[in-house]
Amino acid sequence: MTSPTTTSVYASLVAAIEEKNGVLPVDVRRLRDILGAGRTGSTVARTIETELARAGILHFPPTIPTSQDRRVVLCTNPMVKLVIENLRAADAEEPTDAHITKAQATLELIAAVLSPGQKTEEA
């Protein structure tokens, strides 16, 4: 499923994440569209996870949801990645949208503190 065009899109995605202090919330639909898939089933979700890992992007929740309307938080900030890894280890259940929103706000705050001179946008 991955093509050179897809690889460049992931590079563009990394750039977009970096512009937001290394933390960016996105809908699964956007990640699915990068692959050119018509539907986000379990195979597509696993492929998204693999491609994000190849691009050096960590995501929360730890499993990409199969619902295209769910949101995930993408991260390239090394310090924030540590926080995400701890969140992943602590969560035994699939996080709800409310958990993801709360994690997003916390991760964005941490990224802003660790990235002096960068501005954060109000959600």
PDB file of C-alpha atoms in Angstrom:
ATOM      1  CA  MET A   1       0.000   0.000   0.000  1.00  0.00           C
ATOM      2  CA  THR A   2       2.911   2.359   0.576  1.00  0.00           C
ATOM      3  CA  SER A   3       4.269   4.202  -2.442  1.00  0.00           C
ATOM      4  CA  PRO A   4       6.912   6.916  -2.845  1.00  0.00           C
ATOM      5  CA  THR A   5       4.032   9.410  -2.850  1.00  0.00           C
ATOM      6  CA  THR A   6       2.765   8.002   0.453  1.00  0.00           C
ATOM      7  CA  THR A   7       6.266   8.278   1.901  1.00  0.00           C
ATOM      8  CA  SER A   8       6.433  11.960   0.928  1.00  0.00           C
ATOM      9  CA  VAL A   9       3.006  12.503   2.478  1.00  0.00           C
ATOM     10  CA  TYR A  10       4.289  11.023   5.732  1.00  0.00           C
ATOM     11  CA  ALA A  11       7.249  13.420   5.497  1.00  0.00           C
ATOM     12  CA  SER A  12       4.703  16.220   5.076  1.00  0.00           C
ATOM     13  CA  LEU A  13       2.794  14.863   8.068  1.00  0.00           C
ATOM     14  CA  VAL A  14       5.983  14.926  10.163  1.00  0.00           C
ATOM     15  CA  ALA A  15       6.500  18.564   9.105  1.00  0.00           C
ATOM     16  CA  ALA A  16       2.911  19.421  10.102  1.00  0.00           C
ATOM     17  CA  ILE A  17       3.428  17.769  13.500  1.00  0.00           C
ATOM     18  CA  GLU A  18       6.707  19.646  14.010  1.00  0.00           C
ATOM     19  CA  GLU A  19       4.906  22.942  13.289  1.00  0.00           C
ATOM     20  CA  LYS A  20       2.647  22.181  16.286  1.00  0.00           C
ATOM     21  CA  ASN A  21       5.494  21.621  18.787  1.00  0.00           C
ATOM     22  CA  GLY A  22       5.609  17.926  17.923  1.00  0.00           C
ATOM     23  CA  VAL A  23       1.992  17.109  18.883  1.00  0.00           C
ATOM     24  CA  LEU A  24      -0.904  17.020  16.404  1.00  0.00           C
ATOM     25  CA  PRO A  25      -4.431  15.611  16.747  1.00  0.00           C
ATOM     26  CA  VAL A  26      -5.874  14.127  13.537  1.00  0.00           C
ATOM     27  CA  ASP A  27      -8.901  12.099  12.520  1.00  0.00           C
ATOM     28  CA  VAL A  28      -8.276   8.519  11.446  1.00  0.00           C
ATOM     29  CA  ARG A  29      -9.919   9.533   8.153  1.00  0.00           C
ATOM     30  CA  ARG A  30      -6.890  11.703   7.309  1.00  0.00           C
ATOM     31  CA  LEU A  31      -4.489   8.849   8.008  1.00  0.00           C
ATOM     32  CA  ARG A  32      -6.638   6.459   5.964  1.00  0.00           C
ATOM     33  CA  ASP A  33      -6.673   8.902   3.056  1.00  0.00           C
ATOM     34  CA  ILE A  34      -2.863   9.059   3.064  1.00  0.00           C
ATOM     35  CA  LEU A  35      -2.875   5.331   2.305  1.00  0.00           C
ATOM     36  CA  GLY A  36      -5.539   5.737  -0.339  1.00  0.00           C
ATOM     37  CA  ALA A  37      -7.722   3.150   1.366  1.00  0.00           C
ATOM     38  CA  GLY A  38     -11.477   3.261   0.964  1.00  0.00           C
ATOM     39  CA  ARG A  39     -12.304   1.932   4.406  1.00  0.00           C
ATOM     40  CA  THR A  40     -10.548   1.801   7.753  1.00  0.00           C
ATOM     41  CA  GLY A  41     -10.696  -1.856   8.685  1.00  0.00           C
ATOM     42  CA  SER A  42      -8.285  -3.657  10.971  1.00  0.00           C
ATOM     43  CA  THR A  43      -5.766  -4.286   8.166  1.00  0.00           C
ATOM     44  CA  VAL A  44      -5.698  -0.612   7.174  1.00  0.00           C
ATOM     45  CA  ALA A  45      -5.409   0.441  10.825  1.00  0.00           C
ATOM     46  CA  ARG A  46      -2.393  -1.871  11.304  1.00  0.00           C
ATOM     47  CA  THR A  47      -0.821  -0.527   8.102  1.00  0.00           C
ATOM     48  CA  ILE A  48      -1.293   3.026   9.384  1.00  0.00           C
ATOM     49  CA  GLU A  49       0.440   2.034  12.635  1.00  0.00           C
ATOM     50  CA  THR A  50       3.348   0.527  10.687  1.00  0.00           C
ATOM     51  CA  GLU A  51       3.740   3.560   8.429  1.00  0.00           C
ATOM     52  CA  LEU A  52       3.601   5.980  11.363  1.00  0.00           C
ATOM     53  CA  ALA A  53       6.319   3.976  13.126  1.00  0.00           C
ATOM     54  CA  ARG A  54       8.466   4.030   9.969  1.00  0.00           C
ATOM     55  CA  ALA A  55       8.114   7.807   9.865  1.00  0.00           C
ATOM     56  CA  GLY A  56       9.115   8.106  13.537  1.00  0.00           C
ATOM     57  CA  ILE A  57       5.633   9.172  14.620  1.00  0.00           C
ATOM     58  CA  LEU A  58       4.211   7.863  17.881  1.00  0.00           C
ATOM     59  CA  HIS A  59       0.441   7.851  18.332  1.00  0.00           C
ATOM     60  CA  PHE A  60      -2.095   7.727  21.135  1.00  0.00           C
ATOM     61  CA  PRO A  61      -4.181   5.663  21.567  1.00  0.00           C
ATOM     62  CA  PRO A  62      -1.701   2.836  21.045  1.00  0.00           C
ATOM     63  CA  THR A  63      -4.015   1.075  18.569  1.00  0.00           C
ATOM     64  CA  ILE A  64      -5.332   3.062  15.617  1.00  0.00           C
ATOM     65  CA  PRO A  65      -9.148   2.891  15.814  1.00  0.00           C
ATOM     66  CA  THR A  66     -11.050   1.391  12.892  1.00  0.00           C
ATOM     67  CA  SER A  67     -13.609   4.205  12.987  1.00  0.00           C
ATOM     68  CA  GLN A  68     -12.599   6.965  10.573  1.00  0.00           C
ATOM     69  CA  ASP A  69     -14.247   9.563  12.815  1.00  0.00           C
ATOM     70  CA  ARG A  70     -12.087   8.796  15.862  1.00  0.00           C
ATOM     71  CA  ARG A  71      -9.248  11.120  16.690  1.00  0.00           C
ATOM     72  CA  VAL A  72      -5.675  10.165  17.480  1.00  0.00           C
ATOM     73  CA  VAL A  73      -2.809  12.276  18.758  1.00  0.00           C
ATOM     74  CA  LEU A  74       0.400  12.091  16.736  1.00  0.00           C
ATOM     75  CA  CYS A  75       3.759  12.976  18.235  1.00  0.00           C
ATOM     76  CA  THR A  76       7.353  13.525  17.136  1.00  0.00           C
ATOM     77  CA  ASN A  77       8.582  15.466  20.193  1.00  0.00           C
ATOM     78  CA  PRO A  78      11.081  13.150  21.967  1.00  0.00           C
ATOM     79  CA  MET A  79      10.133  14.230  25.492  1.00  0.00           C
ATOM     80  CA  VAL A  80       6.423  13.968  24.780  1.00  0.00           C
ATOM     81  CA  LYS A  81       7.026  10.517  23.261  1.00  0.00           C
ATOM     82  CA  LEU A  82       8.203   9.401  26.703  1.00  0.00           C
ATOM     83  CA  VAL A  83       4.920  10.594  28.187  1.00  0.00           C
ATOM     84  CA  ILE A  84       2.938   8.768  25.494  1.00  0.00           C
ATOM     85  CA  GLU A  85       4.885   5.574  26.116  1.00  0.00           C
ATOM     86  CA  ASN A  86       3.951   5.833  29.802  1.00  0.00           C
ATOM     87  CA  LEU A  87       0.296   6.484  28.912  1.00  0.00           C
ATOM     88  CA  ARG A  88       0.343   3.425  26.683  1.00  0.00           C
ATOM     89  CA  ALA A  89       1.817   1.269  29.432  1.00  0.00           C
ATOM     90  CA  ALA A  90      -0.719   2.487  31.992  1.00  0.00           C
ATOM     91  CA  ASP A  91      -3.828   2.017  29.831  1.00  0.00           C
ATOM     92  CA  ALA A  92      -5.292  -1.469  29.932  1.00  0.00           C
ATOM     93  CA  GLU A  93      -8.516  -0.468  28.168  1.00  0.00           C
ATOM     94  CA  GLU A  94      -9.174   1.317  24.888  1.00  0.00           C
ATOM     95  CA  PRO A  95      -9.269   5.054  25.686  1.00  0.00           C
ATOM     96  CA  THR A  96     -12.491   6.947  25.045  1.00  0.00           C
ATOM     97  CA  ASP A  97     -12.679  10.172  23.037  1.00  0.00           C
ATOM     98  CA  ALA A  98     -12.718  12.058  26.360  1.00  0.00           C
ATOM     99  CA  HIS A  99      -9.471  10.341  27.419  1.00  0.00           C
ATOM    100  CA  ILE A 100      -7.866  11.201  24.087  1.00  0.00           C
ATOM    101  CA  THR A 101      -8.954  14.845  24.357  1.00  0.00           C
ATOM    102  CA  LYS A 102      -7.540  15.071  27.879  1.00  0.00           C
ATOM    103  CA  ALA A 103      -4.278  13.432  26.772  1.00  0.00           C
ATOM    104  CA  GLN A 104      -4.077  15.773  23.785  1.00  0.00           C
ATOM    105  CA  ALA A 105      -4.373  18.869  25.992  1.00  0.00           C
ATOM    106  CA  THR A 106      -1.731  17.553  28.388  1.00  0.00           C
ATOM    107  CA  LEU A 107       0.649  16.566  25.593  1.00  0.00           C
ATOM    108  CA  GLU A 108       0.270  19.939  23.864  1.00  0.00           C
ATOM    109  CA  LEU A 109       1.016  21.728  27.133  1.00  0.00           C
ATOM    110  CA  ILE A 110       4.117  19.612  27.748  1.00  0.00           C
ATOM    111  CA  ALA A 111       5.292  20.180  24.177  1.00  0.00           C
ATOM    112  CA  ALA A 112       4.827  23.943  24.529  1.00  0.00           C
ATOM    113  CA  VAL A 113       6.819  24.018  27.760  1.00  0.00           C
ATOM    114  CA  LEU A 114       9.605  21.975  26.156  1.00  0.00           C
ATOM    115  CA  SER A 115       9.658  24.099  22.985  1.00  0.00           C
ATOM    116  CA  PRO A 116      10.565  27.655  24.041  1.00  0.00           C
ATOM    117  CA  GLY A 117       9.568  30.318  21.573  1.00  0.00           C
ATOM    118  CA  GLN A 118       6.792  28.234  20.068  1.00  0.00           C
ATOM    119  CA  LYS A 119       3.156  29.255  20.380  1.00  0.00           C
ATOM    120  CA  THR A 120       0.301  26.950  21.184  1.00  0.00           C
ATOM    121  CA  GLU A 121      -3.156  27.280  19.680  1.00  0.00           C
ATOM    122  CA  GLU A 122      -6.251  27.164  21.806  1.00  0.00           C
ATOM    123  CA  ALA A 123      -8.341  24.080  21.075  1.00  0.00           C
TER     124      ALA A 123
END
